[in-house]
Coordinates of C-alpha atoms in Angstrom, one line a residue:
M166 CA -205.9 -52.0 155.3
S167 CA -207.2 -51.3 158.8
L168 CA -205.4 -49.0 161.2
S169 CA -204.7 -51.8 163.7
L170 CA -203.3 -54.1 160.9
W171 CA -201.0 -51.4 159.7
W172 CA -199.9 -50.7 163.3
R173 CA -199.0 -54.4 163.9
E174 CA -197.1 -54.6 160.6
W175 CA -195.2 -51.4 161.4
L176 CA -194.2 -52.8 164.8
S177 CA -193.2 -56.2 163.4
A178 CA -189.5 -56.7 163.1
D179 CA -190.0 -59.0 160.1
S180 CA -191.7 -56.3 158.1
R181 CA -188.9 -53.9 158.8
A182 CA -186.3 -56.5 157.9
A183 CA -188.1 -57.5 154.7
A184 CA -188.0 -54.0 153.2
P185 CA -186.3 -50.9 154.6
G186 CA -188.6 -47.9 155.0
W187 CA -188.2 -44.6 153.4
A188 CA -186.4 -43.1 156.4
E189 CA -183.7 -45.9 156.3
T190 CA -183.4 -45.5 152.5
V191 CA -182.9 -41.8 152.7
H192 CA -180.4 -42.1 155.6
R193 CA -178.4 -44.7 153.6
D194 CA -178.4 -42.7 150.4
A195 CA -177.4 -39.5 152.4
R196 CA -174.5 -41.2 154.0
A197 CA -173.3 -42.6 150.7
W198 CA -173.6 -39.2 149.1
T199 CA -171.7 -37.6 152.0
R200 CA -168.8 -40.0 151.6
R201 CA -168.5 -39.3 147.9
H202 CA -168.7 -35.5 148.3
A203 CA -166.8 -35.0 151.6
A204 CA -165.2 -31.7 150.4
V205 CA -168.5 -30.3 149.4
V206 CA -170.1 -31.2 152.7
D207 CA -167.2 -29.5 154.7
V208 CA -167.4 -26.3 152.6
T209 CA -171.2 -26.2 153.1
L210 CA -170.7 -26.7 156.9
A211 CA -168.2 -23.8 156.9
V212 CA -170.6 -21.6 155.0
A213 CA -173.4 -22.5 157.5
A214 CA -171.1 -21.8 160.5
A215 CA -170.2 -18.5 158.9
A216 CA -173.9 -17.6 158.4
G217 CA -174.4 -18.3 162.1
T218 CA -171.9 -15.7 163.0
V219 CA -173.5 -13.0 160.8
P220 CA -176.1 -11.7 163.4
Q221 CA -173.3 -11.1 166.0
L222 CA -171.1 -9.4 163.5
V223 CA -174.0 -7.2 162.2
H224 CA -174.8 -6.3 165.8
H225 CA -171.3 -5.1 166.5
A226 CA -171.2 -3.3 163.2
R227 CA -174.3 -1.3 164.0
A228 CA -172.9 -0.5 167.4
A229 CA -169.7 0.8 165.8
D230 CA -167.7 -1.5 168.0
P231 CA -164.0 -0.7 167.6
Q232 CA -163.2 -4.4 168.0
L233 CA -165.2 -5.3 164.9
P234 CA -162.1 -6.1 162.9
A235 CA -161.1 -8.6 165.7
Y236 CA -164.5 -10.1 165.5
L237 CA -164.2 -10.6 161.8
L238 CA -160.7 -11.9 161.9
F239 CA -161.2 -14.5 164.7
S240 CA -164.5 -15.6 163.3
A241 CA -162.9 -16.3 159.9
L242 CA -159.9 -18.1 161.6
L243 CA -162.4 -20.4 163.5
V244 CA -164.8 -21.1 160.6
V245 CA -162.6 -21.4 157.5
P246 CA -160.6 -24.5 158.8
L247 CA -163.9 -26.4 158.7
S248 CA -163.3 -26.8 155.0
W249 CA -160.3 -29.1 155.5
R250 CA -161.1 -30.7 158.9
R251 CA -161.4 -34.2 157.3
R252 CA -158.1 -33.9 155.6
W253 CA -156.1 -32.7 158.6
P254 CA -158.4 -33.2 161.7
L255 CA -155.8 -33.0 164.4
S256 CA -153.9 -30.1 162.9
S257 CA -157.1 -28.2 162.3
F258 CA -158.2 -28.8 165.9
A259 CA -154.8 -27.6 167.3
F260 CA -155.1 -24.5 165.1
V261 CA -158.6 -23.5 166.1
S262 CA -157.7 -24.2 169.8
A263 CA -154.8 -21.7 169.5
V264 CA -157.1 -19.2 167.8
A265 CA -159.6 -19.6 170.6
L266 CA -156.9 -19.0 173.2
A267 CA -155.8 -15.9 171.4
Q268 CA -159.4 -14.7 171.2
W269 CA -159.8 -15.2 175.0
I270 CA -156.6 -13.3 175.7
V271 CA -157.8 -10.4 173.5
G272 CA -161.2 -10.5 175.2
V273 CA -163.4 -11.1 172.2
E274 CA -166.4 -13.3 172.8
L275 CA -167.5 -15.0 169.6
A276 CA -170.5 -17.1 168.6
A277 CA -168.1 -19.0 166.3
D278 CA -166.6 -20.7 169.3
V279 CA -169.2 -23.4 168.8
V280 CA -167.1 -24.9 165.9
L281 CA -164.7 -26.2 168.5
L282 CA -167.3 -28.9 169.2
I283 CA -167.3 -29.9 165.6
F284 CA -163.5 -30.1 165.5
L285 CA -163.6 -32.2 168.7
Y286 CA -166.1 -34.6 167.2
T287 CA -163.9 -35.0 164.1
V288 CA -160.8 -35.8 166.2
A289 CA -162.8 -38.3 168.4
S290 CA -164.2 -40.0 165.3
R291 CA -160.8 -40.4 163.7
Y292 CA -158.2 -41.0 166.5
P293 CA -157.9 -43.4 169.5
T294 CA -159.7 -42.8 172.8
R295 CA -156.6 -41.3 174.5
V296 CA -156.2 -38.7 171.8
A297 CA -160.0 -37.9 171.9
V298 CA -160.0 -37.6 175.7
L299 CA -156.9 -35.3 175.6
S300 CA -158.6 -33.1 173.0
A301 CA -161.8 -33.0 175.1
G302 CA -159.6 -31.9 178.0
V303 CA -158.2 -29.0 176.0
V304 CA -161.8 -27.9 175.1
E305 CA -162.8 -28.2 178.7
V306 CA -160.0 -25.9 179.8
G307 CA -161.2 -23.4 177.2
A308 CA -164.8 -23.8 178.5
L309 CA -163.6 -23.1 182.1
L310 CA -161.7 -20.0 181.0
A311 CA -164.7 -18.8 179.0
A312 CA -167.1 -19.4 182.0
L313 CA -164.8 -17.6 184.3
R314 CA -164.6 -14.6 182.0
W315 CA -168.1 -14.5 180.3
E316 CA -170.7 -16.2 182.5
R317 CA -174.2 -16.0 181.0
T318 CA -176.3 -18.1 183.4
G319 CA -176.0 -16.2 186.7
S320 CA -172.8 -18.0 187.8
W321 CA -169.6 -19.2 186.1
A322 CA -170.3 -22.7 187.5
D323 CA -173.6 -23.0 185.8
T324 CA -172.1 -21.8 182.5
F325 CA -169.2 -24.3 182.8
V326 CA -171.6 -27.2 183.5
L327 CA -173.7 -26.3 180.5
T328 CA -170.7 -26.0 178.3
S329 CA -169.1 -29.2 179.6
G330 CA -172.3 -31.1 178.7
L331 CA -171.9 -30.0 175.1
V332 CA -168.2 -31.0 175.1
V333 CA -169.0 -34.5 176.6
A334 CA -171.8 -35.0 174.1
S335 CA -169.5 -34.1 171.2
L336 CA -166.8 -36.4 172.5
M337 CA -169.1 -39.4 173.0
L338 CA -170.7 -39.0 169.6
G339 CA -167.3 -38.9 167.9
M340 CA -166.1 -42.0 169.8
Y341 CA -169.4 -43.9 169.0
V342 CA -169.0 -43.1 165.3
R343 CA -165.3 -44.3 165.4
Q344 CA -166.3 -47.6 167.1
Q345 CA -169.0 -48.2 164.6
H346 CA -166.6 -47.5 161.7
N347 CA -164.0 -49.8 163.2
A348 CA -166.6 -52.6 163.7
L349 CA -167.7 -52.2 160.1
S350 CA -164.1 -52.2 158.9
I351 CA -163.5 -55.5 160.9
L352 CA -166.6 -57.1 159.4
T353 CA -165.6 -55.9 155.9
H354 CA -162.1 -57.2 156.3
R355 CA -163.4 -60.6 157.6
A356 CA -165.8 -60.8 154.7
Q357 CA -163.0 -60.1 152.2
Q358 CA -160.7 -62.6 153.9
L359 CA -163.5 -65.2 153.8
E360 CA -164.0 -64.4 150.1
R361 CA -160.3 -64.8 149.4
E362 CA -160.2 -68.1 151.2
R363 CA -163.3 -69.3 149.3
D364 CA -161.7 -68.3 146.1
Q365 CA -158.4 -70.1 147.1
Q366 CA -160.3 -73.2 148.1
A367 CA -162.1 -73.1 144.7
V368 CA -158.8 -72.8 142.9
I369 CA -157.3 -75.7 144.9
A370 CA -160.3 -77.8 144.3
A371 CA -160.2 -77.0 140.6
V372 CA -156.5 -77.9 140.4
E373 CA -157.1 -81.2 142.2
E374 CA -160.0 -82.0 139.9
R375 CA -158.0 -81.2 136.8
T376 CA -155.1 -83.4 138.1
R377 CA -157.5 -86.2 138.8
I378 CA -159.1 -86.0 135.4
A379 CA -155.7 -85.7 133.7
R380 CA -154.6 -88.8 135.5
E381 CA -157.7 -90.7 134.5
M382 CA -157.4 -89.6 130.9
H383 CA -153.8 -90.7 130.8
D384 CA -154.6 -94.1 132.1
V385 CA -157.5 -94.6 129.7
V386 CA -155.8 -93.3 126.6
A387 CA -152.4 -94.8 127.2
H388 CA -153.7 -98.2 127.9
S389 CA -156.3 -98.3 125.1
L390 CA -153.9 -96.9 122.5
S391 CA -151.2 -99.3 123.5
V392 CA -153.6 -102.2 123.1
M393 CA -154.9 -100.9 119.8
V394 CA -151.4 -100.3 118.4
T395 CA -150.3 -103.8 119.4
L396 CA -153.4 -105.3 117.8
S397 CA -153.0 -103.3 114.7
E398 CA -149.4 -104.3 114.2
G399 CA -150.3 -107.9 114.7
A400 CA -153.2 -107.7 112.2
A401 CA -150.9 -106.0 109.6
R402 CA -148.4 -108.9 109.9
K403 CA -151.1 -111.6 109.7
Q404 CA -153.2 -110.0 107.0
S405 CA -151.8 -112.0 104.1
T406 CA -151.2 -115.3 105.8
E407 CA -154.0 -115.4 108.4
P408 CA -156.7 -113.1 107.3
D409 CA -159.2 -114.5 109.9
R410 CA -157.0 -113.7 112.8
A411 CA -156.2 -110.3 111.3
G412 CA -159.9 -109.6 111.1
T413 CA -160.5 -110.7 114.7
A414 CA -157.7 -108.4 115.8
M415 CA -159.1 -105.4 114.0
R416 CA -162.5 -106.1 115.5
Q417 CA -160.9 -106.1 118.9
V418 CA -159.3 -102.8 118.0
S419 CA -162.7 -101.4 117.2
T420 CA -164.1 -102.7 120.5
T421 CA -161.2 -101.3 122.5
G422 CA -161.6 -98.0 120.8
R423 CA -165.3 -97.8 121.6
Q424 CA -164.6 -98.6 125.2
A425 CA -162.0 -95.9 125.4
L426 CA -164.4 -93.4 123.8
D427 CA -167.1 -94.3 126.3
E428 CA -164.8 -93.8 129.3
M429 CA -163.4 -90.6 127.9
R430 CA -167.0 -89.3 127.4
R431 CA -167.7 -90.2 131.1
L432 CA -164.6 -88.3 132.3
L433 CA -165.2 -85.3 130.1
G434 CA -168.8 -85.2 131.3
V435 CA -167.5 -84.3 134.7
L436 CA -166.4 -81.0 133.3
R437 CA -169.9 -80.1 132.2
T438 CA -171.8 -78.2 134.8
G439 CA -175.2 -79.4 133.7
D440 CA -174.6 -83.1 133.9
A441 CA -176.5 -85.0 136.6
M442 CA -174.6 -87.3 138.9
D443 CA -176.8 -90.3 138.1
S444 CA -175.9 -90.0 134.4
R445 CA -172.3 -91.1 135.1
Q446 CA -171.3 -94.7 134.9
P447 CA -169.7 -96.5 137.9
Q448 CA -166.0 -96.3 138.3
P449 CA -164.1 -99.5 137.3
G450 CA -162.9 -101.8 140.1
F451 CA -162.1 -105.4 140.8
A452 CA -165.0 -106.7 138.7
Q453 CA -163.5 -105.1 135.6
L454 CA -160.0 -106.6 136.0
D455 CA -160.9 -109.7 133.9
G456 CA -162.0 -107.5 131.1
L457 CA -158.7 -105.6 131.3
L458 CA -156.7 -108.8 131.1
D459 CA -158.8 -109.9 128.1
Q460 CA -157.7 -106.8 126.2
V461 CA -154.1 -107.8 126.9
R462 CA -154.7 -111.4 125.8
A463 CA -156.2 -110.2 122.6
T464 CA -152.8 -108.8 121.7
G465 CA -151.3 -112.4 121.8
L466 CA -149.8 -112.2 125.2
A467 CA -150.3 -114.8 127.9
A468 CA -151.9 -112.8 130.7
T469 CA -152.9 -114.3 134.1
L470 CA -154.8 -112.9 137.1
T471 CA -154.4 -114.4 140.5
V472 CA -156.4 -113.2 143.5
T473 CA -155.7 -114.6 147.0
G474 CA -157.3 -113.8 150.3
T475 CA -160.8 -112.6 151.2
P476 CA -161.5 -109.1 149.7
A477 CA -162.7 -106.6 152.2
T478 CA -165.7 -104.3 151.4
M479 CA -163.4 -101.5 150.2
P480 CA -164.5 -98.0 149.1
P481 CA -164.8 -97.5 145.3
G482 CA -161.9 -95.1 145.3
L483 CA -159.5 -97.8 146.5
E484 CA -160.9 -100.3 144.0
L485 CA -160.3 -97.7 141.3
T486 CA -156.8 -97.2 142.5
V487 CA -156.0 -101.0 142.2
Y488 CA -157.6 -101.1 138.7
R489 CA -155.7 -98.1 137.5
V490 CA -152.4 -99.4 138.9
V491 CA -152.8 -102.7 137.1
Q492 CA -153.9 -100.9 133.9
E493 CA -150.9 -98.6 134.0
A494 CA -148.4 -101.4 134.7
L495 CA -149.9 -103.4 131.7
T496 CA -149.7 -100.3 129.5
N497 CA -146.0 -99.8 130.4
A498 CA -145.3 -103.5 129.6
L499 CA -146.9 -103.2 126.2
K500 CA -145.2 -99.9 125.4
H501 CA -141.7 -100.4 126.8
A502 CA -140.9 -104.1 127.2
D503 CA -139.0 -105.9 124.4
G504 CA -139.5 -109.6 123.8
L505 CA -142.6 -109.6 125.9
T506 CA -144.6 -112.8 125.9
R507 CA -146.1 -113.2 129.3
V508 CA -147.5 -110.9 132.0
S509 CA -148.9 -111.9 135.4
V510 CA -151.1 -109.9 137.8
A511 CA -151.3 -111.0 141.5
I512 CA -153.6 -109.4 144.0
A513 CA -153.3 -110.4 147.6
H514 CA -156.0 -109.3 150.2
G515 CA -154.7 -109.2 153.7
P516 CA -156.5 -108.1 156.9
D517 CA -155.2 -104.6 156.7
L518 CA -153.3 -104.5 153.3
V519 CA -153.9 -105.1 149.6
T520 CA -150.9 -106.0 147.6
V521 CA -150.7 -105.7 143.8
D522 CA -147.9 -107.4 141.8
V523 CA -147.6 -107.0 138.1
H524 CA -144.7 -109.0 136.6
D525 CA -143.7 -109.4 132.9
N526 CA -140.9 -111.3 131.2
G527 CA -139.7 -108.5 128.9
T528 CA -136.0 -108.7 128.1
S529 CA -135.2 -105.0 128.2
R530 CA -136.6 -101.7 129.2
P531 CA -135.6 -98.1 128.5
K532 CA -133.5 -96.2 131.0
A533 CA -135.2 -95.2 134.2
G534 CA -135.5 -91.6 133.1
A535 CA -137.8 -92.7 130.3
L536 CA -140.2 -94.3 132.7
A537 CA -140.3 -91.4 135.1
G538 CA -143.2 -89.8 133.2
H539 CA -146.9 -89.5 134.0
G540 CA -147.5 -93.3 134.3
L541 CA -145.3 -94.1 137.3
A542 CA -146.0 -90.7 138.8
G543 CA -149.7 -91.3 138.5
M544 CA -149.4 -94.7 140.2
R545 CA -147.6 -93.1 143.1
E546 CA -150.1 -90.3 143.4
R547 CA -153.0 -92.7 143.5
A548 CA -151.3 -94.9 146.1
A549 CA -150.4 -91.9 148.2
V550 CA -154.1 -91.0 148.6
Y551 CA -154.4 -94.2 150.7
D552 CA -150.9 -94.0 152.3
G553 CA -149.7 -96.7 149.9
T554 CA -146.3 -97.2 148.4
V555 CA -145.2 -98.1 144.8
S556 CA -141.9 -99.7 143.7
A557 CA -140.9 -100.6 140.2
G558 CA -137.8 -102.1 138.6
P559 CA -136.1 -105.0 136.9
Q560 CA -136.0 -108.4 138.6
P561 CA -132.9 -110.6 139.1
D562 CA -134.6 -113.5 137.3
G563 CA -135.5 -111.3 134.4
G564 CA -138.5 -109.1 133.5
W565 CA -140.0 -106.1 135.2
R566 CA -142.0 -105.9 138.4
V567 CA -144.4 -103.3 139.7
H568 CA -145.3 -103.8 143.4
V569 CA -147.9 -101.7 145.3
D570 CA -148.9 -101.9 148.9
L571 CA -152.3 -100.2 149.8
P572 CA -153.5 -100.1 153.4
V573 CA -157.1 -101.0 153.8
P574 CA -159.1 -98.2 155.6
T575 CA -160.1 -99.0 159.1
D576 CA -163.9 -99.0 158.5
A577 CA -163.3 -101.6 155.7
R578 CA -161.4 -103.8 158.1
V579 CA -164.3 -103.8 160.5
A580 CA -166.7 -104.8 157.7
Q581 CA -164.4 -107.7 156.6

């Protein structure tokens, strides 16, 4: 690779974004290690600060300075709190500020005073701006007092300006770190909230899908089994006297069972993650109503289907709702009606409404509580999807009637 090509890739933002360099990797790993071993880092910092005070202490020891014990004491009081500065940042800062004031009163000038900048940085990186600025003001007062007493640059003003620059730098660095941490915390919180909302939406979608599949399974199984039971009972009664009709009925049982199995396989296929969408059969609709009535006629009942009005180009979901409502009403008639000989289905297409009426001539029904199961609830749930209403009950002239009103969606009305 030529030097110019390497230089262009090094300057490219894409290359930096594609793979972090060794410097970024080392920095990231170092920060992670520091967070995991905060106590070790603070103790190490305290040891390093203590090592920085050794030359001054050695100098005063060689000079046989009578204030050497004070140097040792105040240096220890300033350096040792670095070991717990993360745990109690504000208390540690207040303590070392008091130690520094006592040191100034005694008149002991220490190299360890530089640790005040570290404590100021810690407070600024952990507490709000007002606390950080107040802490910086305390250090500034100490810097002014030290400049007035121990000027080292020719004038106390120059010493104070130099020291103040260090104080401001420590303050700004701590505030910057705190803002970065807060921004990262906000982003992390938002990411966690979005993840929770995503999980909640997934749970809601899964519950809705399970409810839909359970409703479909109920409609398919209940209707098919009702037809099969009625046909089987009829075949058993006619087996000795009319074996041909009994055989026809049993063949119809077989056909109905196979149809139920096919539809159940289609529904259960939805639960398989690997199934392709184009492998699923179309949902039943108006075109399959004749076949539904043929199943009922095969049980020996007189079943009629009347359609009035001009059908609109309705969505498949609405057609499925009409089909399932009719299927459930017929199933209830087969299961619950005594003396049933006739059932009629009437579908009326209006400009903005589809009306479904299923009327049978059964002489009696179980109490209302027995019918308040999954069947009627399923019809109401399906109708509610399209803002429809369902009513069911006995009729004055006898029999049982299920009436459903389903508004036609606006786009379907336009297409009519």
